[in-house]
Coordinates of C-alpha atoms and ligand atoms in Angstrom, one line a residue:
M7 CA 100.9 14.4 86.2
E8 CA 102.0 13.5 89.6
E9 CA 99.5 15.5 91.6
H10 CA 95.9 14.7 92.2
L11 CA 93.7 16.4 89.6
R12 CA 90.0 17.1 89.5
I13 CA 88.9 16.4 86.0
L14 CA 85.4 17.0 84.4
V15 CA 84.6 15.0 81.4
I16 CA 81.8 16.4 79.2
D17 CA 80.9 13.8 76.7
D18 CA 77.7 12.0 75.7
S19 CA 79.5 8.9 74.7
M20 CA 79.3 6.5 77.6
T21 CA 82.1 4.4 76.2
V22 CA 84.5 7.2 76.0
S23 CA 83.5 8.7 79.4
R24 CA 83.7 5.5 81.3
Y25 CA 87.0 4.6 79.7
L26 CA 88.4 8.0 80.6
K27 CA 87.1 7.7 84.1
H28 CA 88.6 4.3 84.5
L29 CA 91.9 5.3 83.0
L30 CA 92.4 8.6 84.9
S31 CA 91.1 7.3 88.3
R32 CA 93.6 4.6 88.1
M33 CA 96.3 7.3 87.9
G34 CA 94.9 8.8 91.1
H35 CA 92.8 11.6 89.7
E36 CA 89.2 12.4 90.5
V37 CA 86.9 12.2 87.4
I38 CA 83.4 13.7 87.2
L39 CA 81.3 12.9 84.2
A40 CA 78.7 15.1 82.5
G41 CA 76.7 13.7 79.7
D42 CA 75.7 17.0 78.0
G43 CA 76.8 20.6 77.7
N44 CA 74.4 22.2 80.2
T45 CA 75.2 19.6 82.9
G46 CA 78.9 20.1 82.3
L47 CA 78.5 23.9 82.6
Q48 CA 76.5 23.5 85.8
R49 CA 79.2 21.5 87.4
W50 CA 81.9 23.9 86.1
Q51 CA 79.9 26.8 87.7
T52 CA 79.7 25.2 91.1
E53 CA 82.9 23.3 91.4
R54 CA 86.5 23.9 90.7
F55 CA 88.3 21.7 88.2
D56 CA 91.9 21.4 87.1
L57 CA 91.0 20.0 83.7
I58 CA 87.9 19.8 81.5
L59 CA 87.8 17.2 78.7
L60 CA 85.2 18.6 76.4
D61 CA 83.5 16.7 73.5
L62 CA 83.0 18.8 70.4
M63 CA 79.8 17.2 69.6
L64 CA 77.2 17.2 72.4
P65 CA 73.6 16.6 72.2
D66 CA 72.3 20.0 73.5
L67 CA 75.1 22.5 72.9
S68 CA 78.1 22.4 70.6
G69 CA 81.5 21.9 72.3
L70 CA 82.5 25.3 71.0
D71 CA 79.5 27.0 72.7
V72 CA 80.4 25.4 76.0
L73 CA 84.0 26.4 75.5
Q74 CA 83.0 30.0 74.8
R75 CA 80.8 30.1 77.9
I76 CA 83.7 28.8 80.1
R77 CA 86.3 31.2 78.6
A78 CA 84.0 34.2 79.0
T79 CA 84.8 34.2 82.7
D80 CA 87.3 31.4 83.4
Q81 CA 90.9 31.7 82.1
E82 CA 92.4 29.3 84.6
T83 CA 90.8 25.9 84.0
C84 CA 92.6 23.9 81.3
V85 CA 90.2 22.7 78.6
V86 CA 91.1 20.0 76.1
M87 CA 88.7 19.3 73.3
V88 CA 87.8 15.7 72.4
T89 CA 87.1 15.4 68.7
G90 CA 85.6 12.8 66.5
H91 CA 87.5 11.6 63.5
G92 CA 88.0 14.2 60.8
D93 CA 87.0 17.1 63.0
V94 CA 90.5 18.6 63.2
A95 CA 89.4 22.0 61.6
T96 CA 86.8 22.6 64.3
A97 CA 89.3 21.5 67.0
I98 CA 91.8 24.0 65.7
E99 CA 89.1 26.7 65.8
A100 CA 88.4 25.6 69.4
V101 CA 92.1 26.1 70.3
R102 CA 91.9 29.5 68.6
Q103 CA 89.0 30.3 70.9
G104 CA 90.7 29.4 74.1
A105 CA 91.0 25.6 74.3
D106 CA 94.4 24.4 75.4
N107 CA 94.7 21.4 73.1
Y108 CA 92.6 18.7 71.4
V109 CA 92.7 14.9 71.2
E110 CA 91.0 12.5 68.9
K111 CA 88.7 9.9 70.4
S112 CA 90.4 7.3 68.5
Q113 CA 93.7 8.1 70.3
I114 CA 92.1 7.5 73.6
T115 CA 90.4 4.3 72.9
L116 CA 93.2 2.8 71.0
G117 CA 95.5 1.4 73.6
S118 CA 98.6 2.4 71.6
G119 CA 97.6 6.1 71.6
L120 CA 97.4 6.4 75.3
D121 CA 100.8 7.9 75.8
E122 CA 100.1 10.3 73.1
F123 CA 96.8 11.2 74.9
L124 CA 98.4 11.8 78.2
H125 CA 101.1 13.8 76.5
V126 CA 98.5 16.1 75.0
I127 CA 96.9 16.6 78.4
Y128 CA 100.2 17.4 80.0
R129 CA 101.0 19.8 77.3
A130 CA 97.6 21.4 77.6
M131 CA 98.0 21.8 81.3
E132 CA 101.4 23.3 80.9
I133 CA 100.1 25.7 78.3
R134 CA 97.2 26.7 80.5
E135 CA 99.5 27.1 83.4
A136 CA 101.8 29.3 81.3
Q137 CA 98.8 31.1 80.1
V138 CA 97.5 31.7 83.6
S139 CA 100.9 33.0 84.8
R140 CA 101.0 35.2 81.8
L141 CA 97.6 36.5 82.5
R142 CA 98.4 37.0 86.2
L143 CA 101.6 38.8 85.1
E144 CA 99.7 40.9 82.7
Q145 CA 97.2 41.6 85.4
E146 CA 99.9 42.6 87.8
I147 CA 101.6 44.7 85.2
R148 CA 98.3 46.4 84.4
Q149 CA 97.8 47.1 88.1
K150 CA 101.3 48.3 88.6
N151 CA 100.9 50.5 85.5
Q152 CA 97.7 51.9 87.0
E153 CA 99.5 52.6 90.3
L154 CA 102.3 54.2 88.4
E155 CA 100.0 56.3 86.4
A156 CA 98.2 57.4 89.5
T157 CA 101.6 58.3 91.1
V158 CA 102.6 60.2 87.9
R159 CA 99.3 62.1 88.0
E160 CA 99.9 62.9 91.7
L161 CA 103.4 64.0 90.9
Q162 CA 102.2 66.1 88.1
R163 CA 99.6 67.7 90.4
T164 CA 102.2 68.4 93.0
Q165 CA 104.6 69.8 90.4
Q166 CA 101.8 72.0 89.0
A167 CA 101.1 73.2 92.5
L168 CA 104.8 73.9 93.1
V169 CA 105.1 75.7 89.8
E170 CA 102.0 77.8 90.7
E171 CA 103.5 78.6 94.1
R172 CA 106.8 79.5 92.6
N173 CA 105.0 81.7 90.0
K174 CA 103.0 83.4 92.8
L175 CA 106.2 84.0 94.8
Q176 CA 107.8 85.3 91.6
Q177 CA 104.9 87.6 90.9
I178 CA 105.1 88.9 94.4
L179 CA 108.8 89.5 94.1
F180 CA 108.2 91.1 90.7
S181 CA 105.7 93.5 92.0
L182 CA 107.7 94.6 95.0
S183 CA 109.1 98.1 94.8
E184 CA 112.1 96.9 97.0
L185 CA 115.2 95.3 95.7
V186 CA 115.1 91.7 96.9
L187 CA 117.6 88.8 96.8
V188 CA 118.3 85.7 98.7
V189 CA 121.8 84.1 98.9
D190 CA 122.6 80.6 100.2
R191 CA 125.1 79.8 102.9
E192 CA 128.0 80.1 100.4
G193 CA 126.8 83.6 99.5
R194 CA 125.5 82.5 96.1
V195 CA 122.3 84.1 94.7
I196 CA 119.3 81.7 94.8
L197 CA 116.6 84.2 94.3
I198 CA 116.6 87.7 92.9
N199 CA 113.8 90.1 91.7
P200 CA 114.0 92.1 88.6
L201 CA 114.7 95.4 90.4
A202 CA 117.7 93.9 92.2
A203 CA 119.0 92.3 89.0
E204 CA 118.6 95.6 87.1
D205 CA 120.5 97.5 89.8
L206 CA 123.3 95.0 89.6
G207 CA 123.2 95.2 85.8
V208 CA 122.7 91.5 85.2
A209 CA 119.9 89.4 83.8
Q210 CA 117.9 87.6 86.5
D211 CA 118.8 84.2 85.3
A212 CA 122.4 85.0 84.9
A213 CA 122.6 86.1 88.6
I214 CA 121.4 82.7 89.9
D215 CA 124.2 80.6 91.5
R216 CA 126.8 83.3 91.3
P217 CA 128.4 84.7 94.4
L218 CA 127.2 88.2 95.3
R219 CA 130.7 89.5 95.2
D220 CA 131.3 88.4 91.6
L221 CA 128.1 90.2 90.6
G222 CA 129.7 93.5 91.6
A223 CA 127.5 94.0 94.7
H224 CA 128.4 96.8 97.1
P225 CA 131.2 95.7 99.4
D226 CA 129.2 96.8 102.5
V227 CA 126.4 94.6 101.5
V228 CA 128.7 91.6 100.8
Q229 CA 130.3 92.2 104.2
A230 CA 127.0 92.4 105.9
V231 CA 125.9 89.2 104.3
Q232 CA 129.0 87.4 105.7
W233 CA 128.3 88.9 109.1
V234 CA 124.7 87.7 109.1
L235 CA 125.8 84.2 107.9
S236 CA 128.4 83.9 110.7
T237 CA 126.3 85.5 113.5
G238 CA 122.7 84.7 112.5
E239 CA 121.8 88.2 113.5
V240 CA 119.8 90.8 111.6
A241 CA 121.9 93.6 109.9
R242 CA 120.8 97.1 108.8
L243 CA 122.8 99.5 106.7
E244 CA 122.5 102.3 104.2
V245 CA 124.1 102.2 100.8
P246 CA 123.9 104.4 97.7
S247 CA 123.1 101.3 95.6
L248 CA 123.1 97.5 95.6
R249 CA 126.0 97.5 93.2
Q250 CA 129.5 98.8 93.9
T251 CA 129.6 102.5 93.1
N252 CA 133.3 103.2 93.2
G253 CA 132.6 106.2 95.4
A254 CA 130.7 108.0 92.6
E255 CA 127.8 110.1 93.9
T256 CA 124.5 108.4 92.8
G257 CA 122.3 110.8 94.7
Q258 CA 120.3 107.8 95.8
L259 CA 120.1 106.2 99.2
F260 CA 118.9 102.7 100.0
S261 CA 118.1 101.3 103.4
A262 CA 119.2 97.6 103.4
L263 CA 117.8 95.0 105.8
L264 CA 119.5 91.6 105.9
N265 CA 117.7 88.8 107.6
P266 CA 118.9 85.2 108.2
V267 CA 116.7 82.7 106.5
Y268 CA 116.0 79.2 107.9
T269 CA 114.4 76.1 106.5
H270 CA 111.2 74.9 108.2
N271 CA 113.2 72.6 110.4
G272 CA 115.5 75.4 111.6
E273 CA 118.5 74.7 109.3
P274 CA 120.2 77.9 108.2
L275 CA 119.5 78.4 104.5
G276 CA 121.1 81.8 103.8
V277 CA 120.3 85.5 104.0
A278 CA 117.4 87.6 102.6
V279 CA 118.5 91.0 101.5
V280 CA 115.9 93.7 101.0
L281 CA 116.8 97.2 99.9
R282 CA 114.3 100.1 100.1
D283 CA 114.9 103.3 98.2
V284 CA 114.8 106.0 101.0
T285 CA 116.1 108.8 98.8
R286 CA 112.8 110.7 98.7
E287 CA 112.1 110.1 102.4
R288 CA 115.5 111.5 103.3
E289 CA 115.0 114.5 101.0
L290 CA 111.6 115.1 102.7
E291 CA 113.2 114.8 106.1
Q292 CA 115.9 117.2 105.1
M293 CA 113.3 119.6 103.7
K294 CA 111.4 119.3 107.0
A295 CA 114.6 120.0 109.0
D296 CA 115.4 123.0 106.8
F297 CA 111.9 124.3 107.3
Y298 CA 112.1 123.9 111.1
S299 CA 115.4 125.7 111.3
M300 CA 114.0 128.5 109.1
I301 CA 110.8 128.8 111.2
T302 CA 112.9 128.7 114.3
H303 CA 115.1 131.5 113.1
D304 CA 112.2 133.6 111.8
L305 CA 110.2 133.2 115.0
R306 CA 113.0 133.6 117.5
S307 CA 114.9 136.5 116.0
P308 CA 112.1 139.2 116.1
A309 CA 111.2 138.2 119.7
T310 CA 114.9 138.3 120.7
A311 CA 115.3 141.7 119.0
I312 CA 112.2 143.1 120.8
T313 CA 113.6 141.7 124.1
G314 CA 116.9 143.6 123.4
F315 CA 115.2 146.9 122.7
V316 CA 112.8 146.6 125.7
E317 CA 115.9 145.9 127.8
L318 CA 117.5 149.1 126.5
L319 CA 114.3 151.1 127.3
A320 CA 114.1 149.5 130.7
E321 CA 117.7 150.5 131.5
E322 CA 116.8 154.0 130.3
A323 CA 119.7 153.8 127.9
V324 CA 117.8 155.9 125.4
G325 CA 116.5 158.4 127.9
P326 CA 114.8 158.6 131.2
L327 CA 111.3 157.1 131.6
N328 CA 108.5 158.4 133.7
D329 CA 106.5 156.1 136.0
A330 CA 103.8 155.4 133.5
Q331 CA 106.4 154.6 130.8
K332 CA 108.3 152.4 133.3
E333 CA 105.0 150.5 134.0
I334 CA 104.4 149.9 130.3
V335 CA 108.0 148.8 129.7
A336 CA 107.7 146.3 132.6
I337 CA 104.5 144.9 131.1
L338 CA 106.1 144.7 127.7
R339 CA 109.1 142.9 129.2
R340 CA 106.9 140.3 130.9
S341 CA 104.8 139.7 127.8
I342 CA 107.8 139.3 125.5
D343 CA 109.5 137.0 128.0
K344 CA 106.4 134.9 128.1
Q345 CA 106.1 134.8 124.3
L346 CA 109.7 133.9 123.9
R347 CA 109.3 131.1 126.3
L348 CA 106.3 129.8 124.5
I349 CA 108.1 130.0 121.1
N350 CA 111.1 128.2 122.5
D351 CA 109.1 125.4 124.1
F352 CA 107.0 125.0 121.0
L353 CA 110.0 124.9 118.7
D354 CA 112.0 122.6 120.9
Y355 CA 109.1 120.2 121.2
S356 CA 108.4 120.3 117.4
A357 CA 112.1 119.5 116.8
I358 CA 112.0 116.6 119.3
D359 CA 108.7 115.3 117.8
A360 CA 110.1 115.3 114.3
G361 CA 113.2 113.5 115.6
F362 CA 115.6 116.4 115.1
L363 CA 116.9 116.6 118.7
K364 CA 120.6 116.5 118.0
L365 CA 122.9 116.7 121.0
E366 CA 126.2 118.5 120.7
K367 CA 128.1 116.8 123.4
Q368 CA 131.5 118.0 124.6
E369 CA 133.5 118.1 127.8
T370 CA 131.4 120.5 129.9
D371 CA 131.7 121.8 133.5
V372 CA 128.2 120.9 134.9
R373 CA 128.8 123.0 138.0
N374 CA 129.0 126.0 135.6
V375 CA 125.8 124.9 133.8
V376 CA 123.9 124.8 137.1
E377 CA 125.3 128.2 138.3
E378 CA 124.3 129.7 135.0
A379 CA 120.8 128.3 135.3
L380 CA 120.6 129.7 138.9
R381 CA 121.5 133.2 137.5
E382 CA 118.8 132.9 134.9
I383 CA 116.0 132.1 137.2
Q384 CA 117.1 134.5 140.0
P385 CA 115.0 137.4 138.9
L386 CA 111.8 135.2 138.8
A387 CA 112.7 133.8 142.2
D388 CA 113.3 137.3 143.6
Q389 CA 109.9 138.3 142.2
K390 CA 108.3 135.6 144.4
R391 CA 110.6 136.3 147.3
H392 CA 112.0 132.7 147.3
T393 CA 115.3 131.8 148.8
V394 CA 117.4 129.7 146.5
S395 CA 120.3 127.6 147.8
A396 CA 122.7 125.4 145.9
K397 CA 124.9 122.5 147.0
L398 CA 127.6 122.2 144.4
P399 CA 131.0 120.5 144.3
D400 CA 133.9 122.8 145.3
G401 CA 135.6 122.7 142.0
P402 CA 134.6 122.1 138.3
F403 CA 132.5 118.9 137.7
L404 CA 133.4 117.7 134.2
A405 CA 131.1 115.6 132.1
Y406 CA 130.6 114.7 128.4
V407 CA 127.2 116.4 127.8
D408 CA 125.4 119.0 125.7
G409 CA 125.9 122.0 128.0
E410 CA 123.3 124.2 126.4
R411 CA 120.6 121.5 126.5
L412 CA 121.5 120.6 130.1
N413 CA 121.1 124.2 131.0
Q414 CA 117.7 124.1 129.5
V415 CA 116.8 121.1 131.7
V416 CA 118.0 122.8 135.0
V417 CA 116.4 126.2 134.1
N418 CA 113.1 124.3 133.4
L419 CA 113.1 122.4 136.6
L420 CA 114.1 125.5 138.6
T421 CA 111.5 127.6 136.9
N422 CA 108.8 125.0 137.7
A423 CA 110.0 124.9 141.3
V424 CA 109.7 128.7 141.5
K425 CA 106.4 128.8 139.7
Y426 CA 104.7 126.0 141.7
T427 CA 105.8 127.2 145.1
P428 CA 103.8 129.8 146.9
D429 CA 105.6 133.2 147.5
G430 CA 108.4 133.2 150.0
G431 CA 109.3 129.6 149.5
H432 CA 112.6 127.8 149.4
I433 CA 114.2 126.1 146.4
E434 CA 117.3 124.0 146.5
V435 CA 119.5 122.6 143.7
R436 CA 122.1 119.9 144.3
L437 CA 124.8 118.6 142.0
T438 CA 126.5 115.4 143.0
G439 CA 127.8 112.4 141.1
D440 CA 130.7 110.0 140.8
D441 CA 133.0 108.7 138.1
G442 CA 130.1 107.3 136.1
T443 CA 127.1 109.5 136.8
V444 CA 126.0 113.1 137.1
R445 CA 123.1 113.7 139.5
I446 CA 121.1 116.9 139.6
E447 CA 118.3 117.4 142.0
V448 CA 115.9 120.3 142.3
S449 CA 113.7 120.5 145.4
D450 CA 110.9 122.9 146.4
I451 CA 108.5 123.3 149.2
G452 CA 105.6 124.0 146.8
I453 CA 102.2 122.7 146.0
G454 CA 103.4 119.3 145.1
I455 CA 101.9 116.8 142.7
S456 CA 99.4 114.1 143.6
E457 CA 100.1 110.5 143.1
Q458 CA 97.6 110.0 140.3
Q459 CA 99.1 112.9 138.4
L460 CA 102.7 111.8 138.7
P461 CA 102.6 109.4 135.8
L462 CA 101.1 112.1 133.5
L463 CA 103.9 114.6 134.2
F464 CA 106.0 113.8 131.2
S465 CA 103.2 113.3 128.7
K466 CA 102.2 115.6 125.9
Y467 CA 100.3 118.9 126.8
K468 CA 99.3 117.4 130.1
R469 CA 99.1 120.4 132.3
L470 CA 97.9 119.0 135.6
P471 CA 94.4 119.9 136.7
G472 CA 93.9 121.9 139.9
E473 CA 93.1 125.5 140.8
T474 CA 96.6 126.5 141.7
G475 CA 98.2 125.0 138.7
R476 CA 95.7 126.6 136.3
K477 CA 96.5 130.1 137.5
I478 CA 100.2 129.6 136.6
Q479 CA 101.2 130.2 133.0
G480 CA 102.9 127.4 131.0
T481 CA 102.6 125.3 127.9
G482 CA 102.8 121.9 129.5
L483 CA 105.7 121.1 127.2
G484 CA 108.6 121.9 129.5
L485 CA 108.9 118.5 131.3
L486 CA 108.4 116.7 128.0
I487 CA 111.3 118.5 126.5
V488 CA 113.3 117.9 129.7
K489 CA 112.6 114.2 129.6
E490 CA 113.6 114.0 125.9
I491 CA 116.9 115.8 126.5
V492 CA 117.7 113.6 129.5
T493 CA 116.8 110.4 127.6
A494 CA 118.9 111.5 124.6
H495 CA 121.8 111.7 127.0
G496 CA 121.1 108.1 128.0
G497 CA 119.9 109.3 131.4
E498 CA 116.7 109.2 133.5
I499 CA 114.4 111.7 135.3
T500 CA 112.4 110.8 138.3
V501 CA 110.1 112.7 140.7
E502 CA 109.2 112.4 144.3
S503 CA 106.4 114.7 145.5
T504 CA 104.0 115.2 148.4
P505 CA 101.0 117.4 147.7
G506 CA 101.2 120.5 149.8
Q507 CA 104.8 119.8 150.9
G508 CA 106.9 120.0 147.8
S509 CA 108.6 118.1 145.0
T510 CA 112.1 116.8 144.2
F511 CA 113.0 116.2 140.5
R512 CA 116.1 114.1 140.0
V513 CA 118.1 113.8 136.8
V514 CA 120.8 111.1 136.5
L515 CA 123.0 111.1 133.5
P516 CA 125.9 109.0 132.5
R517 CA 129.0 111.2 133.0
Y518 CA 130.8 110.0 129.9
G519 CA 128.1 108.5 127.8
S520 CA 128.9 107.8 124.1
Ligands
ADP29 P1 104.3 124.0 132.3 O1 105.0 124.3 133.6 O2 104.7 124.8 131.2 O3 102.8 123.8 132.5 P2 105.7 121.5 132.5 O4 105.8 120.4 131.5 O5 107.0 122.2 132.9 O6 104.8 122.5 131.9 O7 105.0 121.0 133.7 C1 103.9 120.2 133.6 C2 103.0 120.3 134.8 O8 103.6 119.6 135.9 C3 102.8 121.7 135.3 O9 101.7 122.2 134.7 C4 102.5 121.4 136.8 O10 101.1 121.1 137.0 C5 103.3 120.2 137.1 N1 104.6 120.6 137.8 C6 105.8 120.7 137.2 N2 106.8 121.0 138.1 C7 106.2 121.1 139.3 C8 106.6 121.4 140.6 N3 107.9 121.6 140.9 N4 105.7 121.4 141.6 C9 104.4 121.1 141.3 N5 103.9 120.8 140.1 C10 104.8 120.8 139.1

């Protein structure tokens, strides 16, 4: 024992205590004496000792009692029992209860036993030290174990939360009526819902990690996935099925939407593919379209037939008419004209509203279209004693447009010009353009349109307020239809107007739009 130790000797024998103090102090240690158990315990409670030499037989308490009290809270201090002769059994019991060793008093007092005594003390201190390290280690291990258990519990909670999240996501995917799958950057399936798996004819689990192509997906979808992966753009397409159909008619139609998917830090992850069954929607649309064309036909044909017969009557092709009859036929003619116009406007608008405005574009001479429109409105212009002038190119002016629809546009603008200009006015139509555009302008010197009313011109059923306007018949749909036709051509319509002075409507179309 090289270092300086603090040693407490609890012994009632003055001889032994003094001898120990003398002996151990000489070796450089500090020795404190306590003559009974309680005094010893008091010192132990208030001070720190490296070693306690504890007599088994004390006047107040037994050495074993003192030992038990010490060990109840102190595992660090080394305790060596000092026993009388023949007390070995108790000493062994003391070691069992936490003493680190024992010495017999005779060993201490006998000069020859000194080495043995010191050896016992060293051993005891070593044992205690080892014991303390073991306890510390155990303590550390226990603590680490607790930390580990806490981490495991935390992990379990996180895992549970993840599983719940995944289940939720899966439930959502399961309950969707769309076909949904997600592929990674290599085009391998990482997520698929039952409907998509069913359409591909594979089990959900079996589809995971396999390339979409190998699962027999429709080539258009596979190609679109590649496109989205390489461009990062959204793709839309229509396919008869998610799986390859080999051209066989399935009767079904799916609208597919492919979206690039990114991780939360913006890394590309793959593509989400969602297919919606639009078969029924398309059937309904077709039914609606059929219904419109049936109604169109049924409404237009009787009116057209009546117009024809009224024409025949008016031309006296079936016999001469007296003045009264002529008057009636003229009224009939105006009424049927008005009705036919209303029917046409309404049907056109309904078709546009339902999204059925289909242009049939072809190479068309726009000059011809304008001249034809002028011929059509001439009788109306004559009635109101308007002069009509036209500034047209000398020769044909070809453009890729729907001639019939464009005629409708010009007739409509000219009719409005005639209608909204007081009798004896002047109307002018101009056709100009260049390689890329067709420009048609219709000007009048009529009642004009106020600034507040200009923005309302092309909106639904917005007949503009005002006395003059109200007296003039119309549905308020004409300009709406005109605008739709112009827009469908990729063109634009604008108006300039000064109330009381007149208006100019300008249509600009791409000459060779797609
Ligand atoms: P409608 O003539 O059948 O009422 P339109 O859609 O063709 O319907 O025109 C909408 C409204 O715009 C008309 O009611 C009229 O008030 C106004 N309008 C159209 N063209 C002219 C014009 N050339 N001059 C003055 N007002 C016009």
